[in-house]
Amino acid sequence: DSAAAYLEKALTHSETKQDLSRSEFLLAQLYEMTGKFDKATEYYEKVSLHTVDAPMDIHARLNNAKMRKTTNPEELDRSIGTLVSMAKKDRFETFRDIIFYSAADLALLKPDTNAAINYLHKSIEFNESNISYKNRAFLKLADIAYERKNYKQAYAFYDSLQTGDTSLNDRLAQIQERRDALVRIVEKIIIIEREDSLQHIAAMPVVERDKLLKQMERKHRKELGLKEEDGPNFQTP
């Protein structure tokens, strides 16, 4: 509280708009930390008015939208709506990965896991080179799939994590443990699914089975770039 009071008095001594906006950003964070959300909002909004630095503007807007860790669905929806509206503006184009990741965080607070998954995929889609946020998105998707017992998907997401990101350090041991276990589980799942599929095909009436196998054959030939008449056709006895 005292730090915020002194910093607020110092605002009038800022030499440039950028100095002013930096002090306002810090002041907003201090008010947020002490639970004075109305004052925090006031200064986050002033940052966006004064700053000439795009990253500071985007983080002020993000912090303002995410600030209240409420479980009120209506308030969360308003914050998510603010973020989604930001993502549509050209000036925030390079920050869309961070914006959608933040929207996913808020969706998980509702909780609306399906919406969060959608925003996380959008975050990855718009992420060009921000390894840290791409890893965070993959990790959240992996954790969601793991909790839902969708082990094939969970393994794929854990396996998509890129090394060299220090933000993952506190989770590395758990990630490796889960990935090692999931490798063995997914191998068994693939075997089971293949056997189930073969048994399902074998139980089909002959006419339907022949039709399905020919469709599969045509699809396979197309993938290989072969003509339909090249080589023998599959036919059940």
C-alpha positions as semicolon CSV with decimal commas, in nm:
position;residue;x (nm);y (nm);z (nm)
1;D;0,000;0,000;0,000
2;S;0,273;0,248;0,092
3;A;0,471;0,168;-0,223
4;A;0,159;0,237;-0,432
5;A;0,097;0,564;-0,250
6;Y;0,451;0,694;-0,315
7;L;0,450;0,574;-0,675
8;E;0,120;0,749;-0,740
9;K;0,269;1,077;-0,611
10;A;0,567;1,029;-0,842
11;L;0,354;1,007;-1,159
12;T;0,355;1,384;-1,211
13;H;0,736;1,378;-1,230
14;S;0,751;1,139;-1,527
15;E;0,960;1,290;-1,806
16;T;0,801;1,102;-2,099
17;K;0,477;0,923;-2,176
18;Q;0,666;0,595;-2,177
19;D;0,805;0,664;-1,829
20;L;0,455;0,755;-1,718
21;S;0,299;0,441;-1,862
22;R;0,566;0,222;-1,704
23;S;0,494;0,372;-1,361
24;E;0,120;0,332;-1,421
25;F;0,172;-0,033;-1,512
26;L;0,364;-0,095;-1,190
27;L;0,102;0,094;-0,994
28;A;-0,177;-0,116;-1,147
29;Q;0,012;-0,433;-1,049
30;L;0,053;-0,308;-0,690
31;Y;-0,318;-0,231;-0,661
32;E;-0,400;-0,571;-0,811
33;M;-0,175;-0,742;-0,554
34;T;-0,354;-0,565;-0,269
35;G;-0,699;-0,651;-0,402
36;K;-0,792;-0,295;-0,507
37;F;-0,922;-0,405;-0,843
38;D;-1,105;-0,083;-0,934
39;K;-0,785;0,118;-0,889
40;A;-0,587;-0,146;-1,079
41;T;-0,832;-0,128;-1,369
42;E;-0,806;0,251;-1,369
43;Y;-0,429;0,240;-1,413
44;Y;-0,420;-0,049;-1,658
45;E;-0,654;0,155;-1,879
46;K;-0,428;0,461;-1,843
47;V;-0,131;0,250;-1,957
48;S;-0,309;0,171;-2,284
49;L;-0,377;0,543;-2,335
50;H;-0,021;0,658;-2,269
51;T;0,218;0,385;-2,379
52;V;0,389;0,382;-2,718
53;D;0,512;0,027;-2,655
54;A;0,286;-0,240;-2,808
55;P;0,389;-0,524;-2,571
56;M;0,315;-0,305;-2,268
57;D;-0,025;-0,216;-2,414
58;I;-0,115;-0,579;-2,479
59;H;-0,006;-0,693;-2,132
60;A;-0,195;-0,409;-1,965
61;R;-0,509;-0,515;-2,149
62;L;-0,448;-0,884;-2,074
63;N;-0,385;-0,819;-1,705
64;N;-0,696;-0,607;-1,685
65;A;-0,908;-0,876;-1,850
66;K;-0,762;-1,159;-1,638
67;M;-0,726;-0,968;-1,314
68;R;-1,021;-1,088;-1,113
69;K;-0,989;-1,455;-1,040
70;T;-1,363;-1,493;-1,007
71;T;-1,577;-1,799;-1,075
72;N;-1,871;-1,583;-1,180
73;P;-1,949;-1,712;-1,534
74;E;-2,091;-1,379;-1,651
75;E;-1,786;-1,181;-1,542
76;L;-1,554;-1,441;-1,692
77;D;-1,750;-1,432;-2,018
78;R;-1,708;-1,055;-2,033
79;S;-1,333;-1,086;-1,983
80;I;-1,310;-1,360;-2,245
81;G;-1,516;-1,148;-2,484
82;T;-1,274;-0,860;-2,433
83;L;-0,979;-1,082;-2,519
84;V;-1,146;-1,231;-2,827
85;S;-1,231;-0,879;-2,948
86;M;-0,866;-0,781;-2,904
87;A;-0,757;-1,079;-3,113
88;K;-0,964;-0,951;-3,405
89;K;-0,781;-0,619;-3,419
90;D;-0,487;-0,584;-3,656
91;R;-0,272;-0,402;-3,402
92;F;-0,272;-0,712;-3,180
93;E;-0,210;-0,959;-3,462
94;T;0,135;-1,063;-3,337
95;F;-0,003;-1,124;-2,988
96;R;-0,291;-1,351;-3,079
97;D;-0,116;-1,656;-2,935
98;I;-0,092;-1,489;-2,593
99;I;-0,447;-1,352;-2,615
100;F;-0,606;-1,689;-2,692
101;Y;-0,393;-1,860;-2,428
102;S;-0,522;-1,607;-2,173
103;A;-0,880;-1,668;-2,289
104;A;-0,824;-2,040;-2,233
105;D;-0,706;-1,970;-1,878
106;L;-1,027;-1,782;-1,806
107;A;-1,242;-2,051;-1,970
108;L;-1,087;-2,310;-1,738
109;L;-1,195;-2,099;-1,439
110;K;-1,564;-2,120;-1,539
111;P;-1,497;-2,417;-1,594
112;D;-1,559;-2,462;-1,967
113;T;-1,297;-2,714;-2,077
114;N;-1,423;-2,746;-2,434
115;A;-1,397;-2,370;-2,489
116;A;-1,051;-2,373;-2,331
117;I;-0,939;-2,647;-2,571
118;N;-1,063;-2,440;-2,865
119;Y;-0,872;-2,130;-2,746
120;L;-0,556;-2,333;-2,684
121;H;-0,565;-2,468;-3,039
122;K;-0,607;-2,112;-3,166
123;S;-0,312;-2,003;-2,953
124;I;-0,097;-2,271;-3,116
125;E;-0,232;-2,185;-3,462
126;F;-0,131;-1,820;-3,433
127;N;0,200;-1,889;-3,258
128;E;0,491;-1,836;-3,496
129;S;0,799;-1,834;-3,274
130;N;0,699;-1,801;-2,908
131;I;0,820;-2,138;-2,780
132;S;0,725;-2,065;-2,421
133;Y;0,358;-2,000;-2,496
134;K;0,338;-2,282;-2,749
135;N;0,471;-2,522;-2,484
136;R;0,227;-2,387;-2,226
137;A;-0,063;-2,445;-2,467
138;F;0,052;-2,799;-2,553
139;L;0,102;-2,875;-2,184
140;K;-0,249;-2,761;-2,091
141;L;-0,396;-2,965;-2,377
142;A;-0,191;-3,265;-2,266
143;D;-0,304;-3,232;-1,905
144;I;-0,669;-3,199;-2,010
145;A;-0,647;-3,508;-2,233
146;Y;-0,467;-3,699;-1,956
147;E;-0,737;-3,613;-1,701
148;R;-1,002;-3,720;-1,952
149;K;-0,815;-4,049;-1,999
150;N;-0,767;-3,974;-2,369
151;Y;-0,419;-4,123;-2,356
152;K;-0,336;-4,122;-2,728
153;Q;-0,409;-3,751;-2,750
154;A;-0,230;-3,682;-2,421
155;Y;0,084;-3,856;-2,546
156;A;0,076;-3,662;-2,874
157;F;0,058;-3,331;-2,688
158;Y;0,328;-3,421;-2,433
159;D;0,546;-3,537;-2,721
160;S;0,493;-3,201;-2,897
161;L;0,667;-3,007;-2,619
162;Q;0,990;-2,846;-2,734
163;T;1,305;-2,875;-2,525
164;G;1,510;-2,584;-2,402
165;D;1,217;-2,398;-2,245
166;T;1,307;-2,320;-1,884
167;S;0,944;-2,244;-1,799
168;L;0,885;-2,621;-1,800
169;N;1,159;-2,695;-1,546
170;D;0,923;-2,752;-1,253
171;R;0,720;-3,003;-1,456
172;L;0,998;-3,184;-1,645
173;A;1,010;-3,488;-1,416
174;Q;0,633;-3,536;-1,423
175;I;0,616;-3,480;-1,800
176;Q;0,886;-3,740;-1,864
177;E;0,721;-3,988;-1,627
178;R;0,384;-3,948;-1,796
179;R;0,533;-3,964;-2,146
180;D;0,722;-4,286;-2,067
181;A;0,408;-4,447;-1,926
182;L;0,191;-4,325;-2,212
183;V;0,422;-4,477;-2,474
184;R;0,347;-4,823;-2,338
185;I;-0,024;-4,752;-2,293
186;V;-0,068;-4,609;-2,643
187;E;0,107;-4,912;-2,799
188;K;-0,154;-5,140;-2,637
189;I;-0,442;-4,909;-2,733
190;I;-0,333;-4,919;-3,100
191;I;-0,320;-5,300;-3,092
192;I;-0,665;-5,321;-2,934
193;E;-0,815;-5,074;-3,180
194;R;-0,664;-5,260;-3,476
195;E;-0,795;-5,595;-3,352
196;D;-1,140;-5,446;-3,286
197;S;-1,143;-5,299;-3,636
198;L;-1,039;-5,626;-3,800
199;Q;-1,299;-5,823;-3,605
200;H;-1,566;-5,570;-3,699
201;I;-1,474;-5,603;-4,069
202;A;-1,464;-5,983;-4,047
203;A;-1,815;-5,988;-3,898
204;M;-1,964;-5,779;-4,179
205;P;-2,176;-5,937;-4,455
206;V;-1,959;-6,031;-4,755
207;V;-2,104;-5,767;-4,990
208;E;-2,055;-5,486;-4,737
209;R;-1,707;-5,612;-4,651
210;D;-1,600;-5,620;-5,017
211;K;-1,735;-5,269;-5,068
212;L;-1,547;-5,139;-4,764
213;L;-1,221;-5,309;-4,864
214;K;-1,241;-5,166;-5,216
215;Q;-1,297;-4,818;-5,070
216;M;-0,994;-4,867;-4,847
217;E;-0,793;-4,991;-5,144
218;R;-0,885;-4,686;-5,356
219;K;-0,796;-4,452;-5,070
220;H;-0,461;-4,625;-5,020
221;R;-0,379;-4,612;-5,394
222;K;-0,468;-4,243;-5,403
223;E;-0,233;-4,176;-5,112
224;L;0,044;-4,362;-5,300
225;G;-0,032;-4,181;-5,626
226;L;-0,133;-4,504;-5,806
227;K;-0,412;-4,559;-6,054
228;E;-0,698;-4,787;-5,955
229;E;-0,613;-5,046;-6,222
230;D;-0,247;-5,079;-6,112
231;G;-0,207;-5,417;-5,949
232;P;-0,462;-5,666;-5,813
233;N;-0,775;-5,562;-5,627
234;F;-0,855;-5,683;-5,279
235;Q;-1,143;-5,929;-5,266
236;T;-1,261;-6,154;-4,987
237;P;-1,309;-6,521;-5,067
